């Protein structure tokens, strides 16, 4: 299983491992320049993968193929794509843009050419080879947008929560003019019907990210990894809604539940095969999962200072740096519940274990608190903060609740 982590939680070694793997694909592994094949696939399948319900399915498949290419070249099946939560790391100065990772903003006096980091043109390691008239030159460009609170800034936590609450998955006419539903609120289209989050992020990064050859900027993968996580979170929040619509009636081939999605419907070179939206509805069989954010799924971990919000943002649970897990109400910051352990500043993490037991550990992995809820239903439970002000350990298949706090 590949673990996809929040990029702001990566160690220096993990950042380096990721950028090295990306550069290795660009160099050309056993099949030549693998990286640029991905850029071409994106540019050649605009209508199959965008402006319609298959947006999430097509990119889920695209990202998984890329992740597998990274794993192959590094001989490491645990290597996961990092995701960029742009509702949190939303400044030009956020660590994602440092030269040890994605590199920074482009130079305004030099056509917004990126000048630092592993993908700067002057390293000679990152020439853009797949280009269009919108991307005439062989160097990566970025024109990072305004900081939070100003117009055309990155989507906010509220935008994200609004999209996560939207149902159904998609609505007729199943294209860029669908006026409601989760998919179009999250993807965005022309004209934008809602929060159009995905497109705003491309526009905020600017430069190469505003073209259909946008995978030329490796931050593409981190942005789309977060979009994929958004779909995964939406699915978890709406277990009884169809996870994909429609089964028929979409105007573009590839956008119905059982349509083969190009290019994976063509027997070009292996490993491509006929893949349908129905094949990629759940992340689990595809071989990856996400770390904590919004929910704590089986196997996921909260680190000190991290929190999980209720969908309506009224409540959050946080692992505080004193080792105590607290459920707080946002309006008056009142603590509704605190874990029963004594303070421990040597706290390491709090994990939703696969067996349904929620356990806080110190840095030596010695347990300092537990919900004491082990179950035989391995991997089925997750931790969720509800708008009613309860934190629960819940099973999505039948909505059963294993544990909840506060108890009064
Ligand atoms: Cu795309
Ligand atoms: Cu995109």
Coordinates of C-alpha atoms and ligand atoms in Angstrom, one line a residue:
X1 CA 0.0 0.0 0.0
X2 CA 1.3 3.4 -0.9
X3 CA 0.7 6.1 1.7
X4 CA -0.1 9.5 0.3
X5 CA 1.0 12.1 2.9
X6 CA 0.4 15.8 3.3
X7 CA 3.5 17.4 1.7
X8 CA 4.0 19.6 4.7
X9 CA 4.6 16.5 6.8
X10 CA 7.4 15.1 4.6
X11 CA 10.8 14.8 6.1
X12 CA 13.8 16.2 4.1
X13 CA 14.7 12.7 3.1
X14 CA 11.1 12.0 1.9
X15 CA 11.1 15.2 -0.2
X16 CA 14.4 14.3 -1.7
X17 CA 13.2 10.8 -2.5
X18 CA 10.2 12.2 -4.3
X19 CA 12.0 14.8 -6.4
X20 CA 14.7 12.3 -7.3
X21 CA 12.1 9.8 -8.5
X22 CA 10.5 12.5 -10.6
X23 CA 13.8 13.5 -12.1
X24 CA 14.6 9.9 -12.8
X25 CA 11.4 9.5 -14.8
X26 CA 12.4 12.6 -16.8
X27 CA 15.9 11.2 -17.5
X28 CA 14.3 8.2 -19.0
X29 CA 14.0 4.9 -17.3
X30 CA 13.9 1.6 -19.2
X31 CA 11.1 2.9 -21.5
X32 CA 12.7 6.2 -22.4
X33 CA 11.4 9.5 -21.2
X34 CA 8.4 8.2 -19.1
X35 CA 7.7 11.6 -17.6
X36 CA 7.0 13.3 -20.9
X37 CA 4.7 10.4 -21.9
X38 CA 2.5 11.4 -19.0
X39 CA 2.5 15.1 -20.2
X40 CA 1.4 13.9 -23.6
X41 CA -1.3 11.7 -22.3
X42 CA -2.8 14.7 -20.4
X43 CA -2.5 17.0 -23.4
X44 CA -4.0 14.4 -25.8
X45 CA -7.1 13.6 -23.6
X46 CA -8.4 16.9 -22.5
X47 CA -12.1 16.1 -23.3
X48 CA -11.9 12.6 -21.8
X49 CA -10.5 13.8 -18.5
X50 CA -12.0 17.3 -18.0
X51 CA -15.2 19.3 -18.0
X52 CA -17.3 16.3 -17.1
X53 CA -18.0 13.5 -14.5
X54 CA -15.0 11.5 -15.5
X55 CA -12.7 14.3 -14.2
X56 CA -12.1 12.5 -10.9
X57 CA -12.0 9.0 -12.4
X58 CA -9.7 9.9 -15.2
X59 CA -7.2 11.7 -13.0
X60 CA -7.4 9.0 -10.3
X61 CA -6.2 6.5 -13.0
X62 CA -3.7 9.0 -14.4
X63 CA -2.2 9.6 -10.9
X64 CA -2.1 6.0 -10.0
X65 CA -0.2 5.2 -13.2
X66 CA 2.3 7.9 -12.4
X67 CA 2.7 6.8 -8.8
X68 CA 3.4 3.3 -10.0
X69 CA 6.0 4.6 -12.4
X70 CA 7.7 6.4 -9.5
X71 CA 7.6 3.2 -7.5
X72 CA 9.0 1.2 -10.3
X73 CA 12.0 3.5 -10.9
X74 CA 12.7 3.6 -7.2
X75 CA 11.9 -0.1 -6.6
X76 CA 9.8 1.0 -3.7
X77 CA 6.1 0.0 -3.6
X78 CA 5.4 2.2 -0.6
X79 CA 6.3 5.4 -2.3
X80 CA 3.2 7.6 -2.4
X81 CA 2.4 10.8 -4.1
X82 CA 2.3 13.7 -1.6
X83 CA -0.7 16.0 -1.6
X84 CA -0.8 19.8 -1.4
X85 CA -3.6 21.0 0.8
X86 CA -3.9 24.5 -0.7
X87 CA -6.6 25.5 1.8
X88 CA -3.8 25.3 4.5
X89 CA -0.5 26.0 2.7
X90 CA -1.8 28.9 0.8
X91 CA 1.0 31.4 0.8
X92 CA 3.8 32.2 -1.7
X93 CA 6.1 31.6 1.2
X94 CA 4.7 28.1 2.1
X95 CA 7.4 25.4 2.4
X96 CA 6.2 23.6 -0.7
X97 CA 7.9 26.4 -2.7
X98 CA 11.3 26.1 -1.1
X99 CA 14.2 25.0 -3.2
X100 CA 14.4 21.6 -1.4
X101 CA 11.1 20.6 -2.9
X102 CA 9.1 22.2 -5.8
X103 CA 11.3 25.3 -6.1
X104 CA 9.8 28.8 -6.0
X105 CA 8.1 31.5 -7.9
X106 CA 9.2 32.4 -11.4
X107 CA 11.2 35.5 -12.2
X108 CA 9.0 38.3 -13.4
X109 CA 11.8 39.9 -15.4
X110 CA 12.5 36.6 -17.2
X111 CA 9.1 35.4 -18.5
X112 CA 8.3 33.9 -15.0
X113 CA 11.0 31.3 -15.4
X114 CA 11.5 29.2 -12.3
X115 CA 15.1 29.9 -11.1
X116 CA 15.6 27.6 -8.1
X117 CA 14.9 24.0 -6.9
X118 CA 15.2 20.7 -8.7
X119 CA 13.1 21.8 -11.7
X120 CA 14.8 25.0 -12.6
X121 CA 15.9 25.3 -16.2
X122 CA 19.5 26.1 -15.4
X123 CA 19.9 22.7 -13.8
X124 CA 19.6 21.2 -17.3
X125 CA 17.5 18.5 -15.7
X126 CA 14.1 19.8 -16.5
X127 CA 13.6 20.9 -20.1
X128 CA 10.0 21.0 -21.2
X129 CA 9.7 18.8 -24.2
X130 CA 6.0 18.4 -24.7
X131 CA 4.8 21.9 -25.5
X132 CA 2.0 23.8 -27.3
X133 CA 1.6 27.3 -28.6
X134 CA 0.7 28.3 -25.0
X135 CA 4.0 26.9 -23.8
X136 CA 6.5 27.9 -26.5
X137 CA 9.7 27.8 -24.5
X138 CA 11.5 24.9 -22.8
X139 CA 11.6 26.2 -19.3
X140 CA 9.2 25.8 -16.4
X141 CA 7.2 29.0 -15.6
X142 CA 5.3 30.0 -12.4
X143 CA 3.5 33.2 -11.5
X144 CA 2.2 32.5 -8.0
X145 CA -0.9 34.4 -7.2
X146 CA -2.1 36.6 -4.2
X147 CA -2.0 35.5 -0.6
X148 CA -5.1 34.5 1.3
X149 CA -7.9 37.0 1.9
X150 CA -7.5 38.7 -1.4
X151 CA -9.5 38.1 -4.6
X152 CA -8.3 35.2 -6.8
X153 CA -6.5 33.7 -3.9
X154 CA -6.5 29.9 -3.4
X155 CA -9.8 28.1 -2.4
X156 CA -10.4 28.3 1.3
X157 CA -11.4 25.7 3.9
X158 CA -15.0 26.9 3.5
X159 CA -14.9 26.4 -0.3
X160 CA -13.7 22.9 0.4
X161 CA -16.3 22.1 3.0
X162 CA -19.1 23.4 0.7
X163 CA -18.0 21.1 -2.1
X164 CA -17.7 18.2 0.3
X165 CA -21.3 18.7 1.4
X166 CA -22.7 19.0 -2.1
X167 CA -24.7 16.1 -3.5
X168 CA -25.2 14.3 -5.8
X169 CA -21.9 13.4 -7.4
X170 CA -22.8 15.2 -10.6
X171 CA -25.9 16.4 -12.5
X172 CA -27.1 16.7 -16.1
X173 CA -26.0 17.8 -18.6
X174 CA -22.9 16.1 -17.3
X175 CA -20.4 18.6 -18.7
X176 CA -18.8 22.0 -18.1
X177 CA -22.2 23.6 -17.5
X178 CA -23.5 21.3 -14.8
X179 CA -24.8 23.9 -12.3
X180 CA -24.5 21.9 -9.1
X181 CA -23.2 18.7 -7.6
X182 CA -19.9 17.8 -6.1
X183 CA -17.9 17.2 -9.3
X184 CA -18.5 20.6 -10.9
X185 CA -18.1 22.5 -7.6
X186 CA -14.8 20.9 -7.2
X187 CA -13.5 20.7 -10.7
X188 CA -14.7 24.1 -12.0
X189 CA -15.7 24.8 -15.5
X190 CA -16.4 27.6 -17.9
X191 CA -18.4 29.5 -16.8
X192 CA -17.8 28.6 -13.2
X193 CA -21.0 27.3 -11.6
X194 CA -19.7 27.3 -8.1
X195 CA -16.4 27.4 -6.2
X196 CA -14.5 26.0 -9.2
X197 CA -11.7 25.0 -6.9
X198 CA -9.5 22.9 -9.1
X199 CA -9.2 25.5 -11.9
X200 CA -8.5 28.3 -9.4
X201 CA -5.4 26.4 -8.2
X202 CA -4.0 26.0 -11.7
X203 CA -4.6 29.7 -12.2
X204 CA -3.0 30.7 -8.9
X205 CA 0.2 28.8 -9.6
X206 CA 0.1 30.3 -13.1
X207 CA 2.6 29.9 -15.9
X208 CA 3.0 26.3 -17.0
X209 CA 0.1 25.2 -14.8
X210 CA -2.4 27.2 -16.8
X211 CA -1.8 25.1 -20.0
X212 CA -3.0 21.7 -21.0
X213 CA 0.6 20.5 -20.7
X214 CA 0.3 21.4 -17.0
X215 CA 2.0 18.1 -15.8
X216 CA 5.2 19.8 -17.0
X217 CA 5.1 21.4 -13.5
X218 CA 5.5 18.6 -11.0
X219 CA 3.3 20.5 -8.5
X220 CA 0.5 19.2 -10.8
X221 CA 0.7 15.8 -9.1
X222 CA 0.5 17.4 -5.6
X223 CA -2.5 19.5 -6.6
X224 CA -4.3 16.6 -8.3
X225 CA -3.4 14.3 -5.4
X226 CA -5.4 16.6 -3.1
X227 CA -8.3 16.7 -5.6
X228 CA -8.3 12.9 -5.5
X229 CA -8.3 13.0 -1.7
X230 CA -11.3 15.4 -1.9
X231 CA -13.2 12.7 -3.9
X232 CA -12.1 10.0 -1.4
X233 CA -13.3 12.2 1.5
X234 CA -16.6 13.0 -0.3
X235 CA -17.2 9.3 -0.8
X236 CA -16.6 8.6 2.9
X237 CA -19.0 11.4 3.9
X238 CA -21.7 10.2 1.5
X239 CA -21.5 6.4 1.8
X240 CA -25.1 5.9 0.5
X241 CA -24.9 8.3 -2.5
X242 CA -23.8 6.8 -5.8
X243 CA -20.0 7.4 -5.9
X244 CA -20.2 8.2 -9.6
X245 CA -22.9 9.4 -12.0
X246 CA -24.2 9.0 -14.7
X247 CA -24.5 5.4 -15.9
X248 CA -25.7 6.8 -19.3
X249 CA -26.4 10.1 -21.0
X250 CA -23.0 11.8 -20.7
X251 CA -22.3 13.7 -23.9
X252 CA -18.6 12.8 -24.3
X253 CA -17.5 9.1 -24.6
X254 CA -15.6 8.0 -21.5
X255 CA -17.8 9.9 -19.0
X256 CA -20.4 7.2 -18.3
X257 CA -19.9 4.8 -15.4
X258 CA -19.0 1.9 -17.7
X259 CA -17.3 3.7 -20.6
X260 CA -13.7 2.9 -21.3
X261 CA -11.6 6.0 -20.5
X262 CA -9.1 7.0 -23.2
X263 CA -6.2 6.4 -23.5
X264 CA -6.7 3.4 -21.3
X265 CA -9.2 2.0 -23.7
X266 CA -6.6 1.6 -26.4
X267 CA -4.1 -1.3 -26.5
X268 CA -1.2 0.9 -27.1
X269 CA 1.9 0.0 -25.1
X270 CA 1.4 -1.9 -21.9
X271 CA 0.6 -1.2 -19.1
X272 CA -2.5 0.5 -20.4
X273 CA -5.8 -1.4 -20.5
X274 CA -9.5 -0.7 -20.7
X275 CA -10.2 1.2 -17.5
X276 CA -13.7 2.5 -16.7
X277 CA -14.8 5.0 -14.1
X278 CA -16.5 2.0 -12.4
X279 CA -13.0 0.4 -11.9
X280 CA -11.6 3.3 -9.9
X281 CA -14.4 4.2 -7.5
X282 CA -12.5 3.2 -4.4
X283 CA -8.9 4.0 -3.6
X284 CA -8.3 0.8 -1.6
X285 CA -8.3 -1.8 -4.4
X286 CA -6.0 0.5 -6.4
X287 CA -3.3 0.2 -3.7
X288 CA -3.0 3.5 -2.0
X289 CA -4.6 5.5 0.8
X290 CA -4.3 8.9 2.5
X291 CA -3.0 10.1 5.8
X292 CA -5.2 12.1 8.1
X293 CA -7.2 15.1 7.1
X294 CA -10.9 15.5 7.7
X295 CA -11.2 11.9 8.8
X296 CA -8.8 9.5 10.4
X297 CA -9.1 6.3 8.5
X298 CA -7.9 2.9 9.7
X299 CA -4.1 3.1 9.6
X300 CA -3.9 6.9 9.6
X301 CA -2.2 9.1 12.1
X302 CA -2.6 12.5 13.6
X303 CA 0.6 14.3 14.7
X304 CA 0.8 16.9 17.5
X305 CA -0.9 20.1 16.4
X306 CA -3.0 18.4 13.7
X307 CA -6.7 18.5 13.8
X308 CA -9.8 17.1 12.2
X309 CA -12.8 19.4 11.6
X310 CA -16.5 18.6 11.6
X311 CA -18.0 19.1 8.1
X312 CA -19.7 22.3 9.1
X313 CA -16.5 23.5 10.9
X314 CA -18.3 23.9 14.2
X315 CA -16.0 21.5 16.1
X316 CA -12.6 20.0 15.8
X317 CA -10.5 17.4 17.5
X318 CA -6.8 18.1 17.9
X319 CA -3.9 16.2 19.3
X320 CA -2.3 19.0 21.4
X321 CA 1.4 19.2 22.0
X322 CA 0.8 18.3 25.6
X323 CA -0.3 14.8 24.5
X324 CA -4.0 15.3 25.2
X325 CA -6.6 14.8 22.5
X326 CA -9.2 17.6 22.7
X327 CA -12.6 18.1 21.1
X328 CA -13.2 21.8 20.9
X329 CA -16.1 24.0 19.8
X330 CA -14.9 26.7 17.4
X331 CA -17.4 29.5 18.4
X332 CA -16.1 29.9 22.0
X333 CA -13.1 27.5 21.9
X334 CA -14.7 25.5 24.7
X335 CA -13.2 22.0 25.2
X336 CA -16.1 19.5 25.0
X337 CA -14.0 16.5 25.8
X338 CA -10.3 15.8 26.6
X339 CA -8.6 12.4 26.6
X340 CA -8.2 11.1 30.1
X341 CA -4.4 10.8 30.1
X342 CA -2.1 13.2 31.9
X343 CA 0.0 15.7 30.0
X344 CA 2.9 14.3 28.1
X345 CA 5.0 16.6 26.1
X346 CA 6.9 13.6 24.6
X347 CA 3.8 12.8 22.6
X348 CA 4.4 11.3 19.2
X349 CA 1.2 10.6 17.4
X350 CA -2.4 9.3 17.6
X351 CA -3.3 6.5 15.3
X352 CA -6.6 5.1 14.2
X353 CA -5.5 1.5 14.2
X354 CA -6.8 -1.0 11.7
X355 CA -8.4 -2.9 14.5
X356 CA -10.6 0.0 15.5
X357 CA -8.6 1.1 18.5
X358 CA -7.6 4.8 18.6
X359 CA -4.3 5.0 20.4
X360 CA -2.0 7.9 21.4
X361 CA 1.7 7.1 21.5
X362 CA 4.7 8.9 22.9
X363 CA 7.8 9.3 20.7
X364 CA 9.1 5.9 21.8
X365 CA 5.8 4.4 20.6
X366 CA 4.7 3.7 24.2
X367 CA 0.9 4.0 24.4
X368 CA -0.3 6.9 26.6
X369 CA -4.0 6.7 25.9
X370 CA -6.4 4.5 24.0
X371 CA -10.1 4.4 23.2
X372 CA -10.0 0.6 24.1
X373 CA -12.2 -0.3 21.2
X374 CA -10.5 -3.1 19.4
X375 CA -12.7 -4.9 16.9
X376 CA -12.4 -7.9 14.6
X377 CA -13.7 -5.9 11.7
X378 CA -10.2 -4.9 10.5
X379 CA -9.8 -1.7 8.6
X380 CA -13.5 -0.8 8.6
X381 CA -13.7 2.0 11.1
X382 CA -12.8 5.6 11.0
X383 CA -12.7 8.6 13.3
X384 CA -15.1 11.4 12.4
X385 CA -16.1 14.7 14.1
X386 CA -19.8 15.4 13.7
X387 CA -21.6 18.7 13.4
X388 CA -23.6 17.7 16.5
X389 CA -20.4 18.0 18.5
X390 CA -19.5 14.4 19.0
X391 CA -16.4 12.6 17.9
X392 CA -17.2 9.0 16.9
X393 CA -15.5 5.9 15.7
X394 CA -17.8 4.8 12.9
X395 CA -18.2 2.1 10.4
X396 CA -19.4 3.5 7.0
X397 CA -21.0 0.3 5.7
X398 CA -23.8 0.3 8.2
X399 CA -23.3 3.6 10.1
X400 CA -22.7 1.7 13.3
X401 CA -20.8 3.5 16.0
X402 CA -18.1 1.8 18.1
X403 CA -17.2 4.7 20.4
X404 CA -18.3 8.3 21.0
X405 CA -17.4 11.3 23.2
X406 CA -18.5 13.2 25.0
X407 CA -20.7 10.6 26.7
X408 CA -23.0 13.0 28.4
Ligands
LIG1 CU1 -6.1 17.4 -16.0
LIG2 CU1 -5.9 20.0 -13.2

